[in-house]
CSV table of C-alpha atoms in Angstrom, one decimal:
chain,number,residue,atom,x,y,z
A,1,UNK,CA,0.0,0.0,0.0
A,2,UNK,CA,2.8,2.5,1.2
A,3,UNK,CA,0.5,5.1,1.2
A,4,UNK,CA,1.4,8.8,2.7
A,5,UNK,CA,-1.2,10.6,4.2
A,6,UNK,CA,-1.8,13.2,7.4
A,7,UNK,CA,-3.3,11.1,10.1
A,8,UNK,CA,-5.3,12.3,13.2
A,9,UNK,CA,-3.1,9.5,15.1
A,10,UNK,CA,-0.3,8.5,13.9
A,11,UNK,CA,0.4,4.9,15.8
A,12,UNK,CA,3.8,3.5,16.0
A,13,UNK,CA,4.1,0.3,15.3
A,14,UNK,CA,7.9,-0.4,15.7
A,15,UNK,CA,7.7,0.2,19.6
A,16,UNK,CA,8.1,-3.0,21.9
A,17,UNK,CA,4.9,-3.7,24.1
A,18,UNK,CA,6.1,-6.4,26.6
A,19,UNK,CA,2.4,-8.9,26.5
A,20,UNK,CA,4.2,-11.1,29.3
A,21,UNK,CA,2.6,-11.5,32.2
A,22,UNK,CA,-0.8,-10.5,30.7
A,23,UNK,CA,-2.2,-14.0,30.3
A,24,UNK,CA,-1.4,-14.1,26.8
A,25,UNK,CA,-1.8,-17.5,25.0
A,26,UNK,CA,1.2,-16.8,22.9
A,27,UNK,CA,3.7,-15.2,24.9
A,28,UNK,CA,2.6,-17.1,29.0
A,29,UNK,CA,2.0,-20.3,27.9
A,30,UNK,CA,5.3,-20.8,25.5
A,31,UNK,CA,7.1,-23.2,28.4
A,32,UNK,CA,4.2,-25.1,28.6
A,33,UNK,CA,3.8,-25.3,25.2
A,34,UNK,CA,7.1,-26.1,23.5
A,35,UNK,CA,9.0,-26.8,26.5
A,36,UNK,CA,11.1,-23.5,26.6
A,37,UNK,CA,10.3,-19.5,27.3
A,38,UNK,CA,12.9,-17.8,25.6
A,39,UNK,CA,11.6,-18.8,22.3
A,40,UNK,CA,10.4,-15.5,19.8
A,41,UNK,CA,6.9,-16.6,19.5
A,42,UNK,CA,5.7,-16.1,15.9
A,43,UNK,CA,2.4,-18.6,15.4
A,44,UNK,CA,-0.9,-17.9,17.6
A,45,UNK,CA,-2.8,-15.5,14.9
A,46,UNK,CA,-3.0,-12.2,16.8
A,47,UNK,CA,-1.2,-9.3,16.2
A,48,UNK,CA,1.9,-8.1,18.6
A,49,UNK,CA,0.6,-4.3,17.6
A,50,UNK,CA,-1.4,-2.0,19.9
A,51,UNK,CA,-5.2,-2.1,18.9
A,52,UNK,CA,-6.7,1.2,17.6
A,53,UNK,CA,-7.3,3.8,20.0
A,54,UNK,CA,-11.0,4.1,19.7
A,55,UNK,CA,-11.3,1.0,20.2
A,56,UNK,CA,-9.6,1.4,24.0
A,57,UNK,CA,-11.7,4.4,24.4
A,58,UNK,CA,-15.0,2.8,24.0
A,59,UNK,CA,-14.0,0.3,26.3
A,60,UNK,CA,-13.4,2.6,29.0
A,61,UNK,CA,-16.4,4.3,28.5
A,62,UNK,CA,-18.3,1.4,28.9
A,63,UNK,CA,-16.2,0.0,31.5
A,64,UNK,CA,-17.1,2.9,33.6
A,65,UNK,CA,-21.1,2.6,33.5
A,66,UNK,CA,-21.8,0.9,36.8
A,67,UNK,CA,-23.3,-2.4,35.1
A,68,UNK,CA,-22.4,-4.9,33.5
A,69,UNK,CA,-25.5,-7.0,33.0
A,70,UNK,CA,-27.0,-9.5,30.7
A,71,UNK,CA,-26.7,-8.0,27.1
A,72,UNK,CA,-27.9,-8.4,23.4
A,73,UNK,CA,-27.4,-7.3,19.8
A,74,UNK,CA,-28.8,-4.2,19.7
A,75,UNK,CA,-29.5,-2.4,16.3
A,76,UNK,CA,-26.2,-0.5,16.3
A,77,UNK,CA,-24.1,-3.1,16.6
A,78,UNK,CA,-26.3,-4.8,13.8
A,79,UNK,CA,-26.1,-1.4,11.5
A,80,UNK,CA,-22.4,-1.5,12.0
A,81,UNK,CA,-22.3,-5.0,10.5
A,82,UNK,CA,-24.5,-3.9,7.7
A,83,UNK,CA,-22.9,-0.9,7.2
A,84,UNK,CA,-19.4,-2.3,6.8
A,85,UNK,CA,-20.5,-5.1,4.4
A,86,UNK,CA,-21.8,-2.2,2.0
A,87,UNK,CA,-18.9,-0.3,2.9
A,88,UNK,CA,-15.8,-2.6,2.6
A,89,UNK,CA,-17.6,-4.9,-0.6
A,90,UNK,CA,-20.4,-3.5,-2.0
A,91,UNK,CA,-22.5,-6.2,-0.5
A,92,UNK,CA,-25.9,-5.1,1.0
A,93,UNK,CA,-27.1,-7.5,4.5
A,94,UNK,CA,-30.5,-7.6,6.0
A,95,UNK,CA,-29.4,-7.1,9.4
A,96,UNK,CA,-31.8,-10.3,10.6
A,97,UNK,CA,-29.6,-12.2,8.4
A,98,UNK,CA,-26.5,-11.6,11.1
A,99,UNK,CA,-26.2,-14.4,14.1
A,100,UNK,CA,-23.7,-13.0,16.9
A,101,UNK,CA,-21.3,-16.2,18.0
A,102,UNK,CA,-18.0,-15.7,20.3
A,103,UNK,CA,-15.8,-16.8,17.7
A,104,UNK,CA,-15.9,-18.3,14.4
A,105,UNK,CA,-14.9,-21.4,15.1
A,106,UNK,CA,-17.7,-22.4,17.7
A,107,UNK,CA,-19.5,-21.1,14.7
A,108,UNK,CA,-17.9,-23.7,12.4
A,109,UNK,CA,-19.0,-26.5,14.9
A,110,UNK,CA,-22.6,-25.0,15.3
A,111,UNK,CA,-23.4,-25.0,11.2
A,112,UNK,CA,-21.7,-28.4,10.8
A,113,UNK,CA,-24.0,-29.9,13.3
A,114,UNK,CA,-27.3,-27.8,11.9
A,115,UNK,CA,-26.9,-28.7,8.1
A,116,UNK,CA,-25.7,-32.5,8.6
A,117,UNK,CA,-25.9,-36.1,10.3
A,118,UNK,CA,-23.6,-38.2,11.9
A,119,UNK,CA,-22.0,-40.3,8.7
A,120,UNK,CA,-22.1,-37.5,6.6
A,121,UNK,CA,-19.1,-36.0,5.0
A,122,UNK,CA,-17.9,-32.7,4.9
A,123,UNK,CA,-15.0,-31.5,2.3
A,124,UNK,CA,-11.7,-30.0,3.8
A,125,UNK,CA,-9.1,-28.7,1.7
A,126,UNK,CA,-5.8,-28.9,2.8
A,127,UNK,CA,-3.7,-27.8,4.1
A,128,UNK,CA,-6.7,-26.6,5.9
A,129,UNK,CA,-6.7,-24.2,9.5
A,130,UNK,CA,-6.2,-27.3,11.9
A,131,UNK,CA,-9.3,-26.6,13.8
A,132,UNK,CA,-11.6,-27.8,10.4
A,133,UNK,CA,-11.3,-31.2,11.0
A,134,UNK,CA,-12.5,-31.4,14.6
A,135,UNK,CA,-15.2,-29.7,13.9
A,136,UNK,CA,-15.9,-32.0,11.4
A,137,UNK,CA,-15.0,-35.4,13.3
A,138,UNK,CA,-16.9,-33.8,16.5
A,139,UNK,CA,-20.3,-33.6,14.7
A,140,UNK,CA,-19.8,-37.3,14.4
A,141,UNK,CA,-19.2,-36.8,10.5
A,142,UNK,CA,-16.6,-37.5,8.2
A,143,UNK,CA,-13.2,-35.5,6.6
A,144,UNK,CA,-13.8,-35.7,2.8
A,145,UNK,CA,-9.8,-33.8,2.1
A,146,UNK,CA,-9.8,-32.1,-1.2
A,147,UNK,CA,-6.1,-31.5,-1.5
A,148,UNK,CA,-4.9,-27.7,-2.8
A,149,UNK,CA,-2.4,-27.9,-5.6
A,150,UNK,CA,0.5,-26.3,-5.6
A,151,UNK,CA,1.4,-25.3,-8.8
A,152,UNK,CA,4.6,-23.7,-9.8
A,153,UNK,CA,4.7,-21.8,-6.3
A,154,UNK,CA,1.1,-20.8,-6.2
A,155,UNK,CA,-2.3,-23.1,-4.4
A,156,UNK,CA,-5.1,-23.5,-6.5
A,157,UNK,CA,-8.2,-25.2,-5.9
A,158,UNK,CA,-8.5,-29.0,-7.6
A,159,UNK,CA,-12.2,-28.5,-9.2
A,160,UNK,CA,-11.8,-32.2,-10.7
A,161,UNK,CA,-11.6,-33.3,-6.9
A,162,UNK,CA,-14.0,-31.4,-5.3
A,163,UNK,CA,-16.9,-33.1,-8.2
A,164,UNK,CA,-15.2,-36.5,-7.3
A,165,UNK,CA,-16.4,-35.9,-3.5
A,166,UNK,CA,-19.7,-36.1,-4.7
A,167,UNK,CA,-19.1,-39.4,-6.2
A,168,UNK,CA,-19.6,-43.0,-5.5
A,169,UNK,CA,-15.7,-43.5,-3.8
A,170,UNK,CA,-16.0,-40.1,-1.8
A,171,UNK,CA,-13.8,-39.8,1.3
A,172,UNK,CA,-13.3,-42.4,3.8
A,173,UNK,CA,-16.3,-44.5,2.9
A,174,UNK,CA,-18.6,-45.7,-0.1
A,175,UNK,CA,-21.0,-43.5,-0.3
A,176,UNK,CA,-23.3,-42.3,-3.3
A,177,UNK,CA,-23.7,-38.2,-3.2
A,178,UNK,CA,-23.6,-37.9,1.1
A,179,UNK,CA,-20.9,-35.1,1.0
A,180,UNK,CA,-23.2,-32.1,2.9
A,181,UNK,CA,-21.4,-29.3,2.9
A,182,UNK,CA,-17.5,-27.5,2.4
A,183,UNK,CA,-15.6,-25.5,5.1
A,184,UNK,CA,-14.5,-22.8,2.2
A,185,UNK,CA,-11.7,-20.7,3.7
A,186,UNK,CA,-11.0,-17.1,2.2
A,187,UNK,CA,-8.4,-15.8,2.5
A,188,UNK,CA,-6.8,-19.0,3.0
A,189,UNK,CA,-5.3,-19.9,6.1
A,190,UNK,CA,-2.7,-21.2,6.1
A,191,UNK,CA,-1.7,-20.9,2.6
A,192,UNK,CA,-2.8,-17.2,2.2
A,193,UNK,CA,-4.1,-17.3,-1.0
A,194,UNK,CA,-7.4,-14.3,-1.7
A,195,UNK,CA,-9.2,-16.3,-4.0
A,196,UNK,CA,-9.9,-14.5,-7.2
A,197,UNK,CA,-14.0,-13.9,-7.8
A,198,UNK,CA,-13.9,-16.8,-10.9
A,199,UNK,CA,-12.2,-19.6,-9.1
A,200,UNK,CA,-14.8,-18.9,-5.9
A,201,UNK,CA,-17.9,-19.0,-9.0
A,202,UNK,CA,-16.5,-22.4,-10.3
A,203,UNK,CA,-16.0,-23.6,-7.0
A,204,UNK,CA,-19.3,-22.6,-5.2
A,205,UNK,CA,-20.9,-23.8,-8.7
A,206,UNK,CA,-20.1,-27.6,-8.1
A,207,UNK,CA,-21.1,-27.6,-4.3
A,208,UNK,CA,-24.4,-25.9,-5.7
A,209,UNK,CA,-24.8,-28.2,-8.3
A,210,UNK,CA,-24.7,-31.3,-6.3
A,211,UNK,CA,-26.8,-29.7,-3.2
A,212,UNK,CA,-24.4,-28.8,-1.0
A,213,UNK,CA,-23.8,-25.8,1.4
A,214,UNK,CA,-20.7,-23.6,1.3
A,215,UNK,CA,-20.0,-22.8,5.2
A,216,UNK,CA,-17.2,-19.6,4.1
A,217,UNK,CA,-14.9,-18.5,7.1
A,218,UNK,CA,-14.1,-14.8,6.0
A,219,UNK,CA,-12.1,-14.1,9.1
A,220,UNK,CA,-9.1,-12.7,7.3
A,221,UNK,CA,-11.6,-10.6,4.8
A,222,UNK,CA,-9.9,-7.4,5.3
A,223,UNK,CA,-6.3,-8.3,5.4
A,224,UNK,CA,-5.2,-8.4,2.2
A,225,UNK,CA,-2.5,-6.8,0.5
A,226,UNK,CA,-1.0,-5.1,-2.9
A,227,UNK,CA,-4.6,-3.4,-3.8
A,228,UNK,CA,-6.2,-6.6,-3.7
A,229,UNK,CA,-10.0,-6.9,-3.3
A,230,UNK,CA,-11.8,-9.9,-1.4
A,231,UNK,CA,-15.4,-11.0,-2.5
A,232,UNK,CA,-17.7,-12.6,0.2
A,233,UNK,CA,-19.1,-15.8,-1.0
A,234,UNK,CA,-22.6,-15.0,-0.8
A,235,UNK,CA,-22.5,-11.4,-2.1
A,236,UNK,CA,-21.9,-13.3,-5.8
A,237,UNK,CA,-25.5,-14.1,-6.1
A,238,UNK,CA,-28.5,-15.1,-4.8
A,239,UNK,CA,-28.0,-18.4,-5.4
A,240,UNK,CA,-24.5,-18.7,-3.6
A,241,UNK,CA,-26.3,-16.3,-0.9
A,242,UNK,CA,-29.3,-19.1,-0.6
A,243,UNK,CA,-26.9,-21.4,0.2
A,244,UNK,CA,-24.3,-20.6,2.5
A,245,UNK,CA,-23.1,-19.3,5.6
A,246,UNK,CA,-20.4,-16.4,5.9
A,247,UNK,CA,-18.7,-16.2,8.9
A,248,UNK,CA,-16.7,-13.1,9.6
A,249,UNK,CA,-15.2,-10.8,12.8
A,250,UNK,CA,-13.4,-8.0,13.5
A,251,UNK,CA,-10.8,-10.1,15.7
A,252,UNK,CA,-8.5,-10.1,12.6
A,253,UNK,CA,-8.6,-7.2,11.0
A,254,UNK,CA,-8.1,-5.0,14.3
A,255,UNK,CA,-6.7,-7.9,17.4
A,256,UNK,CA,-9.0,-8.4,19.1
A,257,UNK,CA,-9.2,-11.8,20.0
A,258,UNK,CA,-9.4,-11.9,23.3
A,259,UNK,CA,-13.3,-10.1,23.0
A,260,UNK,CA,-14.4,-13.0,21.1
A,261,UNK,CA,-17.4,-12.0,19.0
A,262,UNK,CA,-17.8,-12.7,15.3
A,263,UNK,CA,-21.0,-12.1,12.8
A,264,UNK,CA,-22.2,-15.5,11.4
A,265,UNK,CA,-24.1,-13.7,8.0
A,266,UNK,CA,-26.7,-16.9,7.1
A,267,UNK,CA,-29.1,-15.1,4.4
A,268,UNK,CA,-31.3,-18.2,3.8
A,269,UNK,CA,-34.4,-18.4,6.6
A,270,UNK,CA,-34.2,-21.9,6.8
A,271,UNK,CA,-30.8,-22.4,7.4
A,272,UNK,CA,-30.5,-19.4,10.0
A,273,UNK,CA,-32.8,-20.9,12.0
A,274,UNK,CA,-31.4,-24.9,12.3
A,275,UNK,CA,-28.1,-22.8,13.6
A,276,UNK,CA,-30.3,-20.6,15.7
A,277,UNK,CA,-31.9,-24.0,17.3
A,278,UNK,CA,-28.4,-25.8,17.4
A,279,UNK,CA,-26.9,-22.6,18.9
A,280,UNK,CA,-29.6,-22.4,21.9
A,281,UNK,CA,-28.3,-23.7,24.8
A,282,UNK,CA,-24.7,-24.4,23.7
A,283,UNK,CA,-23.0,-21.8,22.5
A,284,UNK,CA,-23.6,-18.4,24.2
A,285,UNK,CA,-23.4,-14.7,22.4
A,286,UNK,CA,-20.8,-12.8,22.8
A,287,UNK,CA,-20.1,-10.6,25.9
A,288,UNK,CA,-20.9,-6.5,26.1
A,289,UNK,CA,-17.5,-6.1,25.5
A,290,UNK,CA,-17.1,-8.0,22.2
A,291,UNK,CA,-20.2,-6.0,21.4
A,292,UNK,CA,-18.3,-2.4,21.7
A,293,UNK,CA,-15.4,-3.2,20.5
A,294,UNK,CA,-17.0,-4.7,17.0
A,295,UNK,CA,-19.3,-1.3,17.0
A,296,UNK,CA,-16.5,1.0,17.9
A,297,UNK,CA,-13.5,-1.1,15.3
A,298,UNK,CA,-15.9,-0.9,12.5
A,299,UNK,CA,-17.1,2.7,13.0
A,300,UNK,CA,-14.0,4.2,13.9
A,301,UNK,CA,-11.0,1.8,13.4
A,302,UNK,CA,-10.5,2.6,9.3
A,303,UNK,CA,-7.5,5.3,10.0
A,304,UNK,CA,-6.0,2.3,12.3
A,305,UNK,CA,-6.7,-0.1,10.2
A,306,UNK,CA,-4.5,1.8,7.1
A,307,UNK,CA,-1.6,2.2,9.0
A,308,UNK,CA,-1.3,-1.3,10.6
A,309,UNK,CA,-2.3,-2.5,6.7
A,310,UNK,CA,0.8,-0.5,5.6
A,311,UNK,CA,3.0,-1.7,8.0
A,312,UNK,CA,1.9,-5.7,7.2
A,313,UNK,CA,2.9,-5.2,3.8
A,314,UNK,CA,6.2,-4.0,4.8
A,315,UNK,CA,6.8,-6.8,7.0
A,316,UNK,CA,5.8,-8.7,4.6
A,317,UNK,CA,8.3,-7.5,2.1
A,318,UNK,CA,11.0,-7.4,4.3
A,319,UNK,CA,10.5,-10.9,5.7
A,320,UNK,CA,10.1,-11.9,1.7
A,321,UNK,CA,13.2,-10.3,0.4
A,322,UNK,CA,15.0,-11.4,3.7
A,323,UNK,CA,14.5,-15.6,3.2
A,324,UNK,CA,15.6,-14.9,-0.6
A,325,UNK,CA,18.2,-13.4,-0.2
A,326,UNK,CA,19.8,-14.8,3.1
A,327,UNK,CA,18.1,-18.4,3.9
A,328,UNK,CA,18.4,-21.1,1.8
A,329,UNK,CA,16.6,-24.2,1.5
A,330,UNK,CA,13.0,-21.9,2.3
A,331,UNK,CA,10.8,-20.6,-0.2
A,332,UNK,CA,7.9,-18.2,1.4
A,333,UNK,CA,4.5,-18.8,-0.3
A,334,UNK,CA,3.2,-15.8,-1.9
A,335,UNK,CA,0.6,-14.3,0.5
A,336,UNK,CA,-1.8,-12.3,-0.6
A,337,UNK,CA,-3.9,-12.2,2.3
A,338,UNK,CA,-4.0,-12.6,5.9
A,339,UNK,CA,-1.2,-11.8,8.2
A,340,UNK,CA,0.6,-15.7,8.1
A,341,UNK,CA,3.4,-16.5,5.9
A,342,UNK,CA,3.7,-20.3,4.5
A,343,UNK,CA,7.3,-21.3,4.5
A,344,UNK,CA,8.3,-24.7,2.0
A,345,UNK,CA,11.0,-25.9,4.3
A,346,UNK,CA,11.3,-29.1,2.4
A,347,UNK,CA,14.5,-28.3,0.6
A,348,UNK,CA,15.5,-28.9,4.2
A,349,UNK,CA,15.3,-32.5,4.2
A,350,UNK,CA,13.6,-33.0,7.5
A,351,UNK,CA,10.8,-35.1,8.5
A,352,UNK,CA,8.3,-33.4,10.5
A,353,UNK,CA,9.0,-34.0,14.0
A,354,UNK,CA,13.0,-32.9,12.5
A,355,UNK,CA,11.3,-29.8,11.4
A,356,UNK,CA,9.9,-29.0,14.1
A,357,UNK,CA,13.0,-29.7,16.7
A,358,UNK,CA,15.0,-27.6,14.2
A,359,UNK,CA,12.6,-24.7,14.5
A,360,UNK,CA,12.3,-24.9,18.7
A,361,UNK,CA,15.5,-26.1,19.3
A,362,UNK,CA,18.0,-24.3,16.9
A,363,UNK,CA,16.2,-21.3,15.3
A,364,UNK,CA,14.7,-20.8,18.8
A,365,UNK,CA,11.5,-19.1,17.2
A,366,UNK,CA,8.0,-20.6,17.7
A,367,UNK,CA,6.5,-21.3,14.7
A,368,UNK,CA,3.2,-23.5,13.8
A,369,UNK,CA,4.4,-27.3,12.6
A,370,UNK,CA,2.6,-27.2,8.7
A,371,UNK,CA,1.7,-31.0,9.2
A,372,UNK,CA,-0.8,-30.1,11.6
A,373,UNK,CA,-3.0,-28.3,8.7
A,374,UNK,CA,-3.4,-32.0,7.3
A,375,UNK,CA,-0.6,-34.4,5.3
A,376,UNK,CA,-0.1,-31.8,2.2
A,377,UNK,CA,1.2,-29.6,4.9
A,378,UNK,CA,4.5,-32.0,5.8
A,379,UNK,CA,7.4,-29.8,5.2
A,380,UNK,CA,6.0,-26.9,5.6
A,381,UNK,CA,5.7,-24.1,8.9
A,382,UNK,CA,3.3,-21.3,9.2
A,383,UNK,CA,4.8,-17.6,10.6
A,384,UNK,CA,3.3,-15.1,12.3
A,385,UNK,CA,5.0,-11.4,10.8
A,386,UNK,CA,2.2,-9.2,12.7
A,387,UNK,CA,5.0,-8.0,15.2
A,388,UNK,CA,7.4,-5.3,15.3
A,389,UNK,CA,9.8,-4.7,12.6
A,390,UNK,CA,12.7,-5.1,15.2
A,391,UNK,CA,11.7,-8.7,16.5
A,392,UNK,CA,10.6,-10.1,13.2
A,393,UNK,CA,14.4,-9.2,11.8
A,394,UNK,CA,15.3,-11.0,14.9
A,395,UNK,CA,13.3,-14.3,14.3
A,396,UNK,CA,14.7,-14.3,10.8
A,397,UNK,CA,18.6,-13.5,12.0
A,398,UNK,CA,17.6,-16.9,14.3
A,399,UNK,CA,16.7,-18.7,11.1
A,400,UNK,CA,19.5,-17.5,9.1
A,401,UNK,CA,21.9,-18.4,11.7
A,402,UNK,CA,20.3,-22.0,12.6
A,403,UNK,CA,20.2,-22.7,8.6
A,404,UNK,CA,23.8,-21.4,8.1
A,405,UNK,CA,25.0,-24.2,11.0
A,406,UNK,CA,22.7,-26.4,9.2
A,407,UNK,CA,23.9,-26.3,6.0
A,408,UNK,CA,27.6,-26.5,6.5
A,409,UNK,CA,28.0,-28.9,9.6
């Protein structure tokens, strides 16, 4: 982006903000984790970059009214949803079409249970965010895998396989047409690929085509990079709106994790109410706070949202230029979306458990283990670069080194 503009709040990025000590999954749980606590930690998916000051503001201001009480949707935390799908794609939500959920993936689990029965497969394409599959295996269902191909450096869907799942031999089992539904991810995590408006038409025309439901998690929708423009499934058309379920949040695009709320966008009557009635009772909505900080993020969080864009992409860049021209023996996956980089460590030569010790135990950076995203992702780690310039340069100085020693004994 590298744009250069007057801001009303100009945030700096590069400044260290200790987390430790804060009860922060990536930074306080690291020895329990991978055994050690002087690792850089570069995998959890949440920004080490201070959140948007409105956002803080509106949590003090409702931090200070004396009660903090059962709590709802109201209508302006609907509008905002509404508004910023018109807004940020063009796409224009009937705000009883948004379900509030603490997260996306108790989401995932809720519409795999509403739309299917125990037997019943449900396509994963891999490598595949690792909670997919047990969300899939929970609802007593099975993984029909639908491989990405990686071809000459670049994923793309395999459209041939995905009208096989719908076949006689699909998945694990004989079965004649029982595949119910596909956990479409966009941008892809962990591969980051923003799928291009064609390949999401020829893909959600074969799940249409054979009666299935497209269950889209969007949760990376507005980090995206080099101009780039992402396309919600169902804002295609009315058909692809009629069946499926886009599941998106603000905990992304601006941190905020820890609030847990998402907006679960089900268009279709029908299908809003079986995850209504398999929500009730098991999965709560999300907590005042979430509430506020989605209203206040998407209302007022554009000028933060820029900057921190701006300074992804140059992380990004950096952390690209710096494994080219410095490491070899790892090739970084173009991304194109989302704040994760995929790094091809097979050049390597390590198995995956190798891999792994070579990343905790000699680079000394925590990085997520790419088998763990399903068997396509053997060879492969995902990185973190939403950090500070200074410590990502210091993660990759730790990989230089440890590949150096590596490479010549």
């Amino acid at each position: 982006m590298n744009k250069k503009r007057g801001y009303k709040l100009k945030y700096d990025f590069d400044r260290v903000i200790s987390r430790e000590n804060t009860d922060s999954l990536k930074w306080d749980l690291q020895k329990h984790i991978f055994g050690k606590d002087d690792l850089i930690p570069m995998w959890v998916a949440d920004m080490d970059l201070p959140v948007a000051q409105p956002i803080i503001d509106s949590l003090k201001k409702r931090a200070e009214h004396p009660f903090y009480g059962y709590t709802h949707a109201g209508s302006r935390v609907r509008d905002s949803v509404v508004e910023r799908m018109t807004k940020k794609f063009q796409w224009e939500i009937d705000p009883e079409w948004v379900v509030f959920t603490p997260g996306v993936v108790p989401a995932l689990h809720v519409a795999v249970r509403s739309l299917s029965h125990p037997g019943d497969e449900i396509i994963v394409q891999e490598p595949a965010y690792h909670p997919f599959f047990p969300v899939v295996k929970n609802s007593g269902c099975h993984i029909a895998s639908n491989p990405l191909r990686l071809v000459n450096g670049r994923y793309e869907m395999d459209y041939c396989g995905l009208e096989d799942k719908f076949k006689a031999q699909s998945g694990r089992l004989p079965c004649h047409g029982r595949a119910k539904a596909i956990i479409f991810c966009n941008p892809h995590n962990p591969v980051g690929r923003l799928w291009k408006k064609s390949e999401i038409i020829k893909m959600g025309e074969i799940i249409i085509e054979n009666r299935g439901i497209v269950i889209s998690d969007e949760i990376h929708c507005e980090i995206v990079f080099k101009g780039r423009k992402h396309t919600p499934f169902a804002s295609i058309s009315e058909e692809f709106q009629d069946n499926s379920m886009v599941c998106m949040s603000p905990s992304k695009t601006f941190n905020l994790a820890g609030l847990e709320v998402s907006s679960i966008i089900i268009p279709n009557k029908k299908l809003r109410n079986e995850f209504l009635n398999t929500m009730a009772g098991i999965v709560p909505g999300p907590n005042l706070f979430g509430y506020t900080a989605l209203e206040a993020a998407y209302r007022d969080g554009d000028e933060w949202l820029e900057q921190v864009l701006n300074y992804l992409e140059g992380n990004l860049e950096f952390l690209t230029s710096y494994f080219k021209k410095r490491i070899q023996g790892i090739d970084v996956i173009e991304t194109e979306g989302t704040y994760l980089a995929w790094l091809d460590c097979r050049e390597l030569g390590m198995d995956n458990q190798n891999l792994r010790s070579f990343f905790r135990n000699n680079a000394m950076v925590a990085v997520e283990d790419g088998y763990i995203f399903g068997k396509s992702g053997s060879g492969f780690v995902r990185m973190n670069f939403a950090l500070p310039r200074s410590i990502l340069e210091e993660g990759l100085g730790r990989i230089e080194d440890a590949v150096f020693k590596l490479q010549n004994g």
